Amino acid sequence: MGISSWVKAEAEKVLKLTEGQDMITIETGYGPSGLPHIGTFAENARTCFVIEAIKKLAPERKIRMLVFSDDFDGLRKVPLNVPNGSIMKPHLGAPLTVVPSPYDPRLSFGETNNNLLKAFLDSFGFSYEFISATDYYKSGRFDGGLKNVMDNYEAIREIFIKTIKEEKRADWSPFFAVCEKCGKINTTKVTGYNKTDYTVSYDCTADTEEYKSCGYSGTVSIFKGKTKVGWKVDWAMRWAVIGIDYEMHGEDLTESVRVSRDICKVLGRRPPLTFKYELFLDEAGEKISKKRGNGLSMEQWIEYSPLAALVYFLLGNPNAPKKMGLPILPGIVDEFLGYAYRAEEDDMTAPLWYLRRFKKAILPAAPPKITYSLLVNVGRTLENPDGKTLFDYALRYDPTIAADRAFYDSLCQSAANYLANTPAEKDAYEIESVMVPYLQHIRDYLAKQPAGSPLNGDELQSFLFKITKDHELAQRNWFLFLYNVFLQRNSGPKMGPFFAMLGRDNALKKTDEAIARLAV
Ligand SMILES: [Zn+2]
């Protein structure tokens, strides 16, 4: 079984659940108070894997893929990364599609972020139907669901209040009214409801430090965007009204899913099949937070790694810990490169099956002999190498890559970007002077090769081992010495291929420099 067996298993469960249905409806959710990020990509990519598997297992079934934007939610705070956020301040507490956009005076903040989401998803070739919560509420498409919530007020209340503190239970309402006077939603408190005419009464009196209420009191119909329901009820109502069959969610929403599933049943529909994924961790195993900027952002993934490596990363079990971070990125990309060319045919448990169907993910045409780590290590010895320079080094090392120019151009460009933005770390180490004379053997070996000739990395690697045997050197110490002489690190690549990629002339020059430097 391949590491992607979870995808096929999910697809089979969806097919079983939806047996006899004409249409399978799958959803991902988006909160447009921030920009699309790595979590947005991950959820959409994983959902798209499951859809590909369903299409393969049951090609006759019809599938709808919805991206649902919660743009009718109130905005609580000006997001940190927004320029000119002061124009949003007076509107805090109002729905996202009411708050003006600091980027474009013709649009709301919610619309701006919806547009960014669509551009983001389009750039990766996802296909989906976009749904705006505001549109669904205001057009009346949720009216049937809202009526259903009102009709089942007590049953929903019973489920919900068990999950909140006792002192909050008396005031709890599934409905939030949009204040008719100030247009805000987070400032209102529902004070009564009327099941015969489907109205709620409210006071606009709930202030926080971020937003202020207007003091108005009124009674409004629950329909046509005059009210909305709170998050967990909202999720359940959406599942019931649209008829969602499948949705993934982060581990942090496990409790919401449980409550929303129960409410969905009260609303008279079987809840969707849900699939929990673990949140990403940084290289040290800490949870990723935007504030700390740990882990890897989507921008960093795109700049420093081939997209296919990220897709491969996401094809592993979403419930196994997923560590990502700048220091471990070369290892992550190398894992992909080590895997990326396999001859598996039609194996739906193997990542390759999905990678081939992810249109924007470019795969190597033959098994790569070059690793990303090697490119980075060689790049560290050069002065500000660009992608072209790294490609020239890679080409000298393995001339066959010329036949796969697009893939290696992009790999070398990614490595160059990584090098330009991650300062070289230097490890503390004291050069063992006893090792220094043996550098002369490397020098002699290199000098014997004709100038400008390609080096055989494997042969050179054997030669480096031979030095340890001939002179009874501890292998570990010898290579630790070489890493430090050439990279100032305590770990490094296979040194034979490293010299081979540097090329005979450059390797000779660096060795001469090292001998001169260490002889003093
Ligand atoms: Zn108000």
Coordinates of C-alpha atoms and ligand atoms in Angstrom, one line a residue:
M1 CA 0.0 0.0 0.0
G2 CA 1.3 3.4 -0.9
I3 CA 1.4 6.4 1.4
S4 CA -1.6 7.8 -0.4
S5 CA -3.9 4.9 0.4
W6 CA -6.0 7.2 2.6
V7 CA -7.3 9.0 -0.5
K8 CA -8.7 5.9 -2.1
A9 CA -10.2 4.9 1.3
E10 CA -11.9 8.3 1.6
A11 CA -13.3 8.0 -2.0
E12 CA -14.7 4.6 -1.3
K13 CA -16.5 5.9 1.9
V14 CA -18.0 8.8 -0.1
L15 CA -19.2 6.5 -2.8
K16 CA -20.8 4.2 -0.2
L17 CA -22.5 7.1 1.6
T18 CA -23.9 8.6 -1.6
E19 CA -25.0 5.3 -3.2
G20 CA -28.0 5.9 -5.4
Q21 CA -27.6 9.7 -5.4
D22 CA -27.4 11.5 -8.7
M23 CA -24.9 14.1 -7.6
I24 CA -22.1 14.0 -5.1
T25 CA -21.5 17.4 -3.4
I26 CA -18.2 18.2 -1.9
E27 CA -17.2 21.3 0.0
T28 CA -14.2 23.3 1.3
G29 CA -14.6 26.3 3.4
Y30 CA -12.9 29.7 3.5
G31 CA -13.0 32.5 6.1
P32 CA -12.3 35.7 4.1
S33 CA -11.0 37.8 7.0
G34 CA -7.5 36.8 5.9
L35 CA -5.6 35.9 2.8
P36 CA -5.5 32.4 1.3
H37 CA -2.6 30.5 2.9
I38 CA -0.9 27.1 3.1
G39 CA -3.9 25.7 4.9
T40 CA -6.3 26.8 2.1
F41 CA -4.1 25.2 -0.5
A42 CA -3.7 22.0 1.6
E43 CA -7.5 21.6 2.1
N44 CA -8.3 22.2 -1.5
A45 CA -5.5 19.9 -2.8
R46 CA -6.4 17.0 -0.5
T47 CA -10.1 17.4 -1.4
C48 CA -9.1 17.4 -5.1
F49 CA -7.2 14.1 -4.6
V50 CA -10.3 12.5 -3.2
I51 CA -12.4 13.8 -6.2
E52 CA -9.8 12.4 -8.6
A53 CA -10.1 9.0 -6.8
I54 CA -13.9 9.1 -7.0
K55 CA -13.8 9.9 -10.7
K56 CA -11.6 6.9 -11.3
L57 CA -13.6 4.5 -9.1
A58 CA -17.0 5.7 -10.4
P59 CA -16.6 7.6 -13.6
E60 CA -20.4 7.7 -14.2
R61 CA -21.0 9.7 -11.0
K62 CA -21.5 13.5 -11.1
I63 CA -19.5 15.6 -8.7
R64 CA -19.9 19.2 -7.6
M65 CA -17.0 20.8 -5.8
L66 CA -18.0 23.9 -3.9
V67 CA -15.7 26.5 -2.3
F68 CA -17.8 28.3 0.3
S69 CA -16.8 31.7 1.6
D70 CA -18.1 32.8 5.0
D71 CA -18.2 36.4 3.9
F72 CA -21.4 37.2 5.8
D73 CA -19.5 36.9 9.1
G74 CA -18.8 40.0 11.1
L75 CA -15.2 41.3 11.0
R76 CA -14.0 41.5 14.6
K77 CA -10.5 43.1 14.1
V78 CA -8.5 44.8 11.5
P79 CA -6.1 42.1 10.3
L80 CA -2.5 42.8 11.0
N81 CA -1.2 42.7 7.5
V82 CA -3.7 45.1 6.0
P83 CA -2.4 48.6 4.9
N84 CA -4.6 51.6 5.6
G85 CA -6.7 49.5 8.0
S86 CA -8.1 52.7 9.6
I87 CA -10.8 53.0 6.9
M88 CA -12.1 49.6 8.2
K89 CA -12.2 50.6 11.8
P90 CA -15.6 52.3 12.0
H91 CA -17.1 49.3 10.2
L92 CA -15.8 46.6 12.5
G93 CA -18.6 44.3 13.7
A94 CA -20.3 44.5 10.3
P95 CA -20.4 41.6 7.8
L96 CA -17.2 41.3 5.7
T97 CA -19.1 42.2 2.6
V98 CA -20.1 45.5 4.2
V99 CA -16.6 46.5 5.5
P100 CA -14.9 48.7 2.9
S101 CA -11.8 47.3 1.2
P102 CA -8.6 49.2 1.9
Y103 CA -7.3 47.9 -1.5
D104 CA -10.2 49.0 -3.7
P105 CA -12.8 51.6 -2.8
R106 CA -15.4 50.0 -5.1
L107 CA -15.2 46.7 -3.2
S108 CA -15.9 45.3 0.2
F109 CA -13.1 43.7 2.2
G110 CA -14.9 40.3 1.8
E111 CA -15.1 40.7 -2.0
T112 CA -11.4 41.6 -2.2
N113 CA -10.5 38.5 -0.3
N114 CA -12.9 36.4 -2.3
N115 CA -11.2 37.6 -5.5
L116 CA -7.8 36.8 -4.0
L117 CA -9.0 33.3 -3.1
K118 CA -10.4 32.7 -6.6
A119 CA -7.1 33.9 -8.2
F120 CA -5.2 31.8 -5.8
L121 CA -7.2 28.6 -6.6
D122 CA -7.2 29.3 -10.3
S123 CA -3.4 29.7 -10.4
F124 CA -3.1 26.1 -9.3
G125 CA -5.7 24.8 -11.7
F126 CA -8.4 23.8 -9.2
S127 CA -11.9 23.6 -10.6
Y128 CA -14.7 24.5 -8.3
E129 CA -17.9 26.5 -7.9
F130 CA -17.6 29.5 -5.7
I131 CA -20.3 30.3 -3.2
S132 CA -20.6 33.5 -1.2
A133 CA -22.5 33.2 2.1
T134 CA -23.7 36.8 1.7
D135 CA -25.2 35.9 -1.7
Y136 CA -26.9 32.8 -0.2
Y137 CA -28.4 34.7 2.7
K138 CA -29.5 37.8 0.8
S139 CA -31.0 36.1 -2.2
G140 CA -33.1 33.9 0.1
R141 CA -31.5 30.6 -0.8
F142 CA -31.0 30.0 2.9
D143 CA -34.6 31.0 3.8
G144 CA -35.8 27.4 3.9
G145 CA -32.9 26.5 6.2
L146 CA -33.5 29.5 8.4
K147 CA -37.2 28.6 8.7
N148 CA -36.1 25.0 9.6
V149 CA -33.7 26.4 12.3
M150 CA -36.6 28.5 13.8
D151 CA -39.0 25.5 13.7
N152 CA -36.4 23.4 15.6
Y153 CA -35.3 26.2 17.9
E154 CA -35.6 24.1 21.1
A155 CA -33.9 21.0 19.8
I156 CA -31.0 23.0 18.5
R157 CA -30.8 24.9 21.7
E158 CA -30.6 21.7 23.7
I159 CA -27.6 20.5 21.6
F160 CA -25.8 23.8 21.7
I161 CA -26.1 25.0 25.2
K162 CA -24.3 21.9 26.6
T163 CA -21.2 23.2 24.8
I164 CA -21.1 26.7 26.4
K165 CA -20.7 28.0 29.9
E166 CA -23.7 28.0 32.2
E167 CA -23.8 31.8 32.6
K168 CA -24.1 32.2 28.8
R169 CA -26.9 29.7 28.3
A170 CA -29.8 32.0 29.1
D171 CA -28.9 34.6 26.4
W172 CA -28.0 32.1 23.7
S173 CA -29.7 32.4 20.3
P174 CA -28.9 30.7 17.0
F175 CA -29.8 33.9 15.3
F176 CA -27.8 37.1 15.0
A177 CA -29.6 40.1 13.6
V178 CA -28.0 42.7 11.3
C179 CA -28.8 46.0 13.0
E180 CA -31.1 48.0 10.7
K181 CA -29.6 51.2 11.9
C182 CA -25.8 50.7 12.0
G183 CA -25.5 47.6 9.8
K184 CA -23.4 45.7 12.3
I185 CA -24.0 42.1 13.3
N186 CA -21.6 41.4 16.1
T187 CA -23.1 44.2 18.2
T188 CA -26.6 42.8 18.4
K189 CA -28.2 40.5 20.9
V190 CA -31.4 38.6 20.1
T191 CA -33.9 39.2 22.9
G192 CA -36.9 37.3 21.6
Y193 CA -38.2 35.2 18.8
N194 CA -41.6 34.6 17.2
K195 CA -42.2 31.3 15.6
T196 CA -45.4 32.3 13.9
D197 CA -44.1 35.2 11.8
Y198 CA -40.4 34.1 11.8
T199 CA -39.0 37.3 13.3
V200 CA -36.5 38.0 16.1
S201 CA -36.3 41.1 18.3
Y202 CA -32.9 42.4 19.1
D203 CA -30.9 45.2 20.9
C204 CA -27.8 46.7 19.3
T205 CA -26.0 47.0 22.6
A206 CA -23.0 44.7 22.6
D207 CA -19.8 46.7 22.6
T208 CA -16.2 45.5 22.6
E209 CA -12.9 47.4 22.6
E210 CA -12.8 47.0 18.8
Y211 CA -16.3 48.0 17.8
K212 CA -19.3 50.0 19.2
S213 CA -23.0 49.4 19.1
C214 CA -25.6 52.0 18.2
G215 CA -28.2 51.3 20.9
Y216 CA -31.1 50.6 18.4
S217 CA -33.8 48.0 19.2
G218 CA -35.9 46.4 16.6
T219 CA -37.7 43.3 15.3
V220 CA -36.8 41.8 11.9
S221 CA -37.7 38.9 9.7
I222 CA -35.1 36.1 9.9
F223 CA -35.1 35.9 6.1
K224 CA -33.3 37.5 3.1
G225 CA -30.1 38.4 4.9
K226 CA -31.7 40.3 7.8
T227 CA -30.2 37.7 10.2
K228 CA -27.6 35.0 10.0
V229 CA -27.1 32.0 12.2
G230 CA -24.0 31.5 14.4
W231 CA -21.1 29.4 13.2
K232 CA -21.9 25.8 14.2
V233 CA -25.6 26.2 13.3
D234 CA -24.5 27.9 10.1
W235 CA -22.3 25.0 9.1
A236 CA -25.1 22.5 9.8
M237 CA -27.7 24.6 7.9
R238 CA -25.4 24.8 4.9
W239 CA -24.8 21.1 4.9
A240 CA -28.6 20.5 5.1
V241 CA -29.7 23.2 2.5
I242 CA -27.0 22.5 -0.1
G243 CA -26.8 18.8 0.6
I244 CA -23.1 18.5 1.3
D245 CA -21.8 14.9 1.2
Y246 CA -18.1 15.4 2.1
E247 CA -16.0 18.0 3.8
M248 CA -12.5 18.0 5.4
H249 CA -11.6 20.0 8.4
G250 CA -8.6 20.8 10.6
E251 CA -8.2 19.1 14.0
D252 CA -9.0 22.4 15.7
L253 CA -12.7 22.2 14.4
T254 CA -13.3 18.7 15.7
E255 CA -15.7 19.9 18.4
S256 CA -17.5 22.2 15.9
V257 CA -18.0 19.2 13.6
R258 CA -19.5 17.1 16.3
V259 CA -22.1 19.8 17.2
S260 CA -22.8 20.7 13.6
R261 CA -23.4 17.1 12.7
D262 CA -26.0 16.8 15.5
I263 CA -27.7 20.0 14.4
C264 CA -27.7 18.8 10.8
K265 CA -29.6 15.7 11.9
V266 CA -32.2 17.9 13.7
L267 CA -32.6 19.8 10.5
G268 CA -33.6 16.6 8.8
R269 CA -30.6 15.6 6.8
R270 CA -27.9 13.1 7.3
P271 CA -24.6 15.0 7.9
P272 CA -21.8 14.7 5.4
L273 CA -18.9 12.4 5.8
T274 CA -16.2 14.5 7.4
F275 CA -12.4 13.9 7.5
K276 CA -10.1 15.5 10.1
Y277 CA -6.6 16.5 9.2
E278 CA -3.8 17.4 11.7
L279 CA -2.5 20.9 11.7
F280 CA 1.0 21.6 10.4
L281 CA 4.1 21.7 12.7
D282 CA 7.3 23.5 12.3
E283 CA 10.7 21.7 12.2
A284 CA 10.8 21.6 16.0
G285 CA 7.4 20.1 16.2
E286 CA 5.7 23.3 17.4
K287 CA 2.3 24.4 16.0
I288 CA 2.6 26.9 13.2
S289 CA 1.3 30.4 14.0
K290 CA 1.1 33.4 11.7
K291 CA 2.4 35.6 14.5
R292 CA 5.6 33.7 15.0
G293 CA 6.1 33.1 11.3
N294 CA 7.4 29.6 11.9
G295 CA 6.9 26.7 9.6
L296 CA 6.6 27.5 5.9
S297 CA 4.2 30.0 4.3
M298 CA 2.6 29.3 1.0
E299 CA 4.8 32.0 -0.5
Q300 CA 7.9 30.3 0.7
W301 CA 6.8 26.9 -0.6
I302 CA 6.2 28.4 -4.0
E303 CA 9.4 30.4 -4.1
Y304 CA 11.8 27.7 -2.7
S305 CA 10.3 24.4 -3.9
P306 CA 8.8 22.8 -7.0
L307 CA 5.0 22.8 -6.6
A308 CA 5.1 19.0 -7.1
A309 CA 7.1 18.6 -3.9
L310 CA 4.4 20.4 -1.9
V311 CA 1.7 18.2 -3.6
Y312 CA 3.7 15.1 -2.8
F313 CA 4.1 16.3 0.9
L314 CA 0.3 16.6 1.1
L315 CA -0.3 13.2 -0.3
G316 CA 1.0 11.6 2.8
N317 CA -1.4 10.6 5.6
P318 CA -3.0 13.9 6.8
N319 CA -3.2 12.4 10.3
A320 CA 0.5 11.8 10.7
P321 CA 2.5 14.8 12.0
K322 CA 3.5 17.0 9.1
K323 CA 6.6 19.0 9.9
M324 CA 7.7 21.8 7.7
G325 CA 10.3 24.6 8.0
L326 CA 13.1 26.3 6.2
P327 CA 15.9 24.2 7.7
I328 CA 14.2 20.9 6.7
L329 CA 12.9 22.0 3.3
P330 CA 15.9 20.6 1.4
G331 CA 15.2 17.2 3.0
I332 CA 11.5 17.5 2.1
V333 CA 12.2 18.3 -1.6
D334 CA 14.8 15.5 -1.7
E335 CA 12.2 13.0 -0.5
F336 CA 10.0 14.0 -3.4
L337 CA 12.9 13.8 -5.8
G338 CA 13.8 10.3 -4.6
Y339 CA 10.3 9.3 -5.2
A340 CA 9.2 11.4 -8.2
Y341 CA 10.0 9.0 -10.9
R342 CA 8.5 5.5 -10.5
A343 CA 7.0 3.2 -13.0
E344 CA 3.9 2.4 -10.9
E345 CA 1.0 1.9 -13.2
D346 CA -2.5 2.8 -12.1
D347 CA -1.8 2.3 -8.4
M348 CA -4.3 4.6 -6.6
T349 CA -2.5 4.2 -3.3
A350 CA 0.7 5.7 -4.7
P351 CA 1.3 9.5 -4.7
L352 CA 2.4 9.4 -8.4
W353 CA -1.1 8.6 -9.5
Y354 CA -2.3 11.9 -8.0
L355 CA 0.8 13.9 -8.9
R356 CA 0.2 13.0 -12.6
R357 CA -3.3 14.4 -12.3
F358 CA -2.3 17.6 -10.7
K359 CA -1.9 19.7 -13.8
K360 CA 0.4 22.4 -12.5
A361 CA 2.8 20.0 -10.8
I362 CA 5.8 19.3 -13.1
L363 CA 7.5 15.9 -12.7
P364 CA 10.9 14.9 -13.8
A365 CA 11.0 12.7 -16.9
A366 CA 13.7 10.4 -15.5
P367 CA 15.0 9.4 -12.1
P368 CA 16.8 12.5 -10.8
K369 CA 20.5 12.0 -10.0
I370 CA 20.7 15.5 -8.5
T371 CA 19.4 16.4 -5.1
Y372 CA 18.1 19.7 -3.9
S373 CA 20.5 19.5 -0.9
L374 CA 23.5 19.1 -3.3
L375 CA 22.4 22.2 -5.3
V376 CA 22.1 24.1 -2.0
N377 CA 25.5 22.9 -0.7
V378 CA 27.3 23.7 -4.0
G379 CA 25.4 27.0 -4.1
R380 CA 26.7 27.9 -0.6
T381 CA 30.3 27.9 -2.0
L382 CA 29.4 30.3 -4.8
E383 CA 28.8 33.9 -4.7
N384 CA 25.1 34.7 -5.0
P385 CA 24.4 32.0 -7.6
D386 CA 21.2 32.5 -9.7
G387 CA 19.1 29.7 -11.1
K388 CA 21.1 29.7 -14.4
T389 CA 24.4 29.3 -12.6
L390 CA 23.1 26.4 -10.6
F391 CA 21.7 24.8 -13.7
D392 CA 25.1 25.1 -15.4
Y393 CA 26.7 23.3 -12.5
A394 CA 24.0 20.7 -12.4
L395 CA 24.3 20.2 -16.2
R396 CA 28.1 19.6 -15.9
Y397 CA 27.4 17.0 -13.2
D398 CA 24.6 15.2 -15.1
P399 CA 24.4 16.1 -18.8
T400 CA 21.2 14.1 -19.2
I401 CA 19.2 16.8 -17.4
A402 CA 19.4 18.9 -20.6
A403 CA 16.6 16.7 -21.9
D404 CA 14.4 17.8 -19.1
R405 CA 15.1 21.5 -19.1
A406 CA 11.8 22.8 -17.7
F407 CA 11.9 20.6 -14.6
Y408 CA 15.6 21.3 -13.8
D409 CA 15.3 25.0 -14.6
S410 CA 12.6 25.3 -12.0
L411 CA 14.4 23.1 -9.5
C412 CA 17.6 25.2 -9.8
Q413 CA 15.6 28.5 -9.6
S414 CA 13.9 27.2 -6.4
A415 CA 17.3 26.3 -4.9
A416 CA 18.7 29.7 -5.9
N417 CA 15.8 31.5 -4.2
Y418 CA 16.2 29.4 -1.1
L419 CA 19.9 30.3 -1.0
A420 CA 19.3 34.0 -1.5
N421 CA 16.8 34.1 1.4
T422 CA 18.3 31.7 4.0
P423 CA 21.7 32.8 5.4
A424 CA 24.3 30.1 5.5
E425 CA 24.5 28.6 9.0
K426 CA 28.0 27.9 10.2
D427 CA 28.7 25.3 12.8
A428 CA 31.3 25.6 15.5
Y429 CA 34.1 23.2 14.9
E430 CA 37.8 23.2 15.4
I431 CA 39.7 22.0 12.3
E432 CA 41.8 18.9 13.1
S433 CA 45.2 19.9 12.0
V434 CA 46.2 16.3 11.7
M435 CA 43.8 15.9 8.8
V436 CA 45.1 18.9 6.8
P437 CA 48.0 17.1 5.0
Y438 CA 45.5 14.6 3.4
L439 CA 43.9 17.4 1.5
Q440 CA 47.0 17.2 -0.7
H441 CA 45.7 13.8 -2.0
I442 CA 42.5 15.3 -3.1
R443 CA 44.5 18.1 -4.8
D444 CA 46.6 15.5 -6.6
Y445 CA 43.6 13.5 -7.7
L446 CA 41.9 16.6 -9.1
A447 CA 45.1 18.0 -10.7
K448 CA 45.5 14.7 -12.6
Q449 CA 42.2 15.1 -14.3
P450 CA 42.4 17.1 -17.6
A451 CA 41.3 20.7 -17.1
G452 CA 37.7 21.3 -17.8
S453 CA 36.8 17.6 -17.8
P454 CA 33.8 16.2 -16.0
L455 CA 34.4 14.4 -12.7
N456 CA 32.9 11.1 -11.8
G457 CA 31.3 11.7 -8.4
D458 CA 31.0 8.1 -7.4
E459 CA 34.6 7.4 -8.3
L460 CA 35.7 10.4 -6.4
Q461 CA 33.6 9.3 -3.4
S462 CA 35.5 5.9 -3.5
F463 CA 38.8 7.7 -3.6
L464 CA 37.8 9.8 -0.5
F465 CA 37.1 6.5 1.3
K466 CA 40.4 5.0 0.1
I467 CA 42.3 7.9 1.7
T468 CA 40.8 6.9 5.1
K469 CA 41.8 3.3 4.6
D470 CA 45.4 4.1 3.3
H471 CA 46.0 6.3 6.2
E472 CA 43.9 4.7 8.9
L473 CA 41.7 7.8 9.5
A474 CA 38.4 7.5 11.2
Q475 CA 35.8 7.9 8.4
R476 CA 33.5 9.9 10.5
N477 CA 36.2 12.4 11.4
W478 CA 37.5 12.7 7.9
F479 CA 34.2 13.6 6.4
L480 CA 33.3 15.9 9.3
F481 CA 36.6 17.6 8.5
L482 CA 35.8 17.9 4.8
Y483 CA 32.3 19.3 5.6
N484 CA 33.9 21.9 7.8
V485 CA 36.7 22.8 5.4
F486 CA 34.3 23.2 2.4
L487 CA 31.0 24.2 4.0
Q488 CA 31.7 25.2 7.6
R489 CA 29.1 22.7 8.6
N490 CA 29.1 19.5 10.7
S491 CA 27.0 17.7 8.2
G492 CA 26.9 17.7 4.5
P493 CA 26.3 16.0 1.2
K494 CA 28.3 13.1 -0.2
M495 CA 31.6 14.8 -0.9
G496 CA 32.3 13.0 -4.2
P497 CA 29.2 14.3 -6.0
F498 CA 29.8 17.6 -4.3
F499 CA 33.2 18.0 -5.9
A500 CA 31.9 16.6 -9.2
M501 CA 29.2 19.2 -9.3
L502 CA 31.6 22.0 -8.5
G503 CA 33.6 20.7 -11.5
R504 CA 37.3 19.8 -11.7
D505 CA 38.7 23.4 -12.0
N506 CA 36.5 24.9 -9.3
A507 CA 37.1 22.0 -7.0
L508 CA 40.8 22.2 -7.5
K509 CA 40.7 26.0 -6.8
K510 CA 38.7 25.5 -3.6
T511 CA 41.1 22.7 -2.4
D512 CA 44.1 24.9 -3.1
E513 CA 42.5 27.7 -1.2
A514 CA 41.8 25.4 1.7
I515 CA 45.4 24.1 1.8
A516 CA 46.8 27.6 1.7
R517 CA 44.3 28.8 4.4
L518 CA 45.0 25.9 6.8
A519 CA 48.7 25.6 6.3
V520 CA 49.3 28.9 8.2
Ligands
ZN1 ZN -26.7 49.1 15.5

